[in-house]
């Protein structure tokens, strides 16, 4: 009996809310078959007035259908392809390419455009970044899926092409005008991570692609890098941080080294050489910070970066150190360092000739990054 009463209430509510859903639905479905039902419901309502309790229920249902009606544009997107759909103003991911490569391109297309990669290394998504450049000019990193198609791409060079007009050097205001307001949060597994406004980065969901847009805060908040990630790959990483094994450590070190050199070349600086000895110095400091839960250029024994270099028998005429902590990848660490005045200056000092990178993870898989620069 109770179920029957609820069913009757639903039918009546549906009928009273008809003005809200009739017009959008009638575009796709002939509703003339409901006319006999309308007459019967009208007769019932004339004989049996609706109670105050019923009114409360119906008001709630009315609000629900009002919300549904306001979302009619979203409903229309679910209509089969044979039904004409409105043209969307927002560009989709296919309108964005980096060095003439789009998400979904084949490995053969990448090879034809970029040649053979200079290196490859494990990234936080469990795939590999294949790195392409000519002496760190035209710098691009690309990831492939199981079908050898591009599922992620990054550049911090002037290689961005977009029908929306977005390119290297575009002001943040123009990016937001083209793609709307950026995402405020991102879900990873059962957790939701709030994105900070002051991170120097916007995240947009465009079609089935996440688009990370990085801005140079020292160049009037203009586009300095783009990272495109397919939804499938982004959601495969269930947490903000990936597991911190040796392979990922090595990957982060290689990537941060490449990113630093690409930034130097773009700003007219020389390419730094990798140095194994000072990399070990950097790695030991990252490990010390990760294990002992601190973040400082001076370690718990009071030793400065220069003290630690001397202790490892590294001779230098000039040296410097950059630290980063908690960024989920080398890309985020590098972009953050470039937006910090002192760290940026360290990266772009002309006199340096060598660089060592050391990465370590704490028990929560949060990475610590140490960059040691020097001139022998």
XYZ file of C-alpha atoms in Angstrom, residues 236-366:
131
model
C 45.484 5.927 -12.944
C 47.548 7.770 -10.354
C 45.296 7.201 -7.370
C 47.071 9.582 -4.995
C 48.815 12.911 -5.222
C 52.177 11.169 -4.805
C 53.499 8.076 -6.536
C 55.466 5.377 -4.751
C 59.042 6.380 -4.063
C 61.214 3.561 -5.431
C 64.704 3.797 -6.929
C 63.433 3.875 -10.518
C 61.199 6.861 -9.829
C 63.996 8.572 -7.905
C 66.301 8.172 -10.908
C 63.525 9.362 -13.210
C 62.889 12.514 -11.195
C 66.613 13.276 -11.074
C 67.000 12.894 -14.836
C 63.891 14.952 -15.565
C 64.855 17.815 -13.240
C 68.322 17.920 -14.811
C 66.802 18.128 -18.310
C 64.214 20.719 -17.297
C 66.915 22.908 -15.742
C 69.059 22.803 -18.869
C 66.066 23.519 -21.103
C 65.291 26.604 -19.007
C 68.920 27.761 -19.139
C 69.117 27.421 -22.916
C 65.817 29.247 -23.348
C 67.275 32.137 -21.321
C 70.546 32.220 -23.246
C 72.672 30.264 -20.763
C 75.108 27.383 -21.313
C 74.224 23.695 -20.887
C 75.308 22.239 -17.551
C 77.115 18.910 -17.327
C 75.910 16.122 -15.054
C 78.311 15.405 -12.190
C 78.043 12.083 -10.360
C 79.994 13.152 -7.271
C 77.926 16.227 -6.481
C 74.746 14.309 -7.364
C 75.594 11.937 -4.536
C 76.082 14.929 -2.227
C 72.667 16.247 -3.258
C 71.023 12.851 -2.845
C 72.427 12.365 0.653
C 71.001 15.709 1.729
C 67.565 14.849 0.287
C 67.661 11.514 2.106
C 68.636 13.200 5.348
C 65.746 15.664 5.099
C 63.268 12.906 4.189
C 64.312 10.595 7.023
C 64.626 13.280 9.717
C 61.621 15.362 8.639
C 63.172 18.791 8.088
C 63.661 21.140 5.149
C 66.710 23.390 5.210
C 69.970 24.144 3.418
C 71.709 23.601 6.765
C 71.515 20.040 8.038
C 70.940 18.929 11.630
C 74.697 18.927 12.248
C 74.896 22.571 11.197
C 76.680 21.862 7.896
C 75.976 24.206 4.970
C 75.842 23.044 1.324
C 79.443 24.193 0.898
C 80.513 22.253 4.000
C 78.887 19.107 2.629
C 80.539 19.569 -0.789
C 83.957 19.988 0.828
C 83.354 16.914 2.995
C 82.763 14.962 -0.226
C 86.034 16.305 -1.698
C 84.341 18.433 -4.343
C 86.488 21.387 -5.353
C 84.657 24.461 -6.569
C 85.245 28.131 -7.261
C 81.536 28.911 -7.107
C 78.599 26.821 -5.949
C 74.928 27.032 -5.064
C 72.004 24.902 -3.932
C 68.262 24.801 -4.645
C 65.771 22.801 -2.561
C 62.171 21.839 -3.210
C 59.800 19.670 -1.209
C 56.391 18.097 -1.680
C 55.834 18.763 -5.392
C 54.371 15.668 -7.010
C 56.799 15.634 -9.943
C 59.999 17.162 -11.248
C 57.914 19.342 -13.548
C 56.065 20.918 -10.632
C 59.307 21.242 -8.662
C 61.078 22.961 -11.551
C 58.217 25.341 -12.342
C 58.025 26.257 -8.659
C 61.765 26.943 -8.481
C 61.590 29.130 -11.595
C 58.856 31.206 -9.939
C 60.983 31.767 -6.822
C 63.363 34.708 -7.312
C 66.423 33.323 -5.503
C 66.079 29.811 -6.928
C 65.509 31.198 -10.426
C 68.694 33.255 -10.167
C 70.620 30.155 -9.109
C 69.327 28.190 -12.122
C 70.311 30.997 -14.521
C 73.760 31.946 -13.162
C 76.092 32.062 -16.173
C 79.232 30.894 -14.365
C 78.024 27.423 -13.419
C 79.225 24.515 -15.531
C 78.098 21.408 -13.595
C 74.928 20.232 -11.883
C 73.991 17.340 -9.623
C 70.417 16.352 -8.683
C 69.415 14.260 -5.683
C 65.877 13.083 -4.883
C 64.566 11.092 -1.927
C 61.084 10.180 -0.648
C 59.763 10.226 2.895
C 57.447 7.583 4.364
C 54.443 9.341 2.777
C 56.083 9.152 -0.687
C 56.570 12.928 -0.700
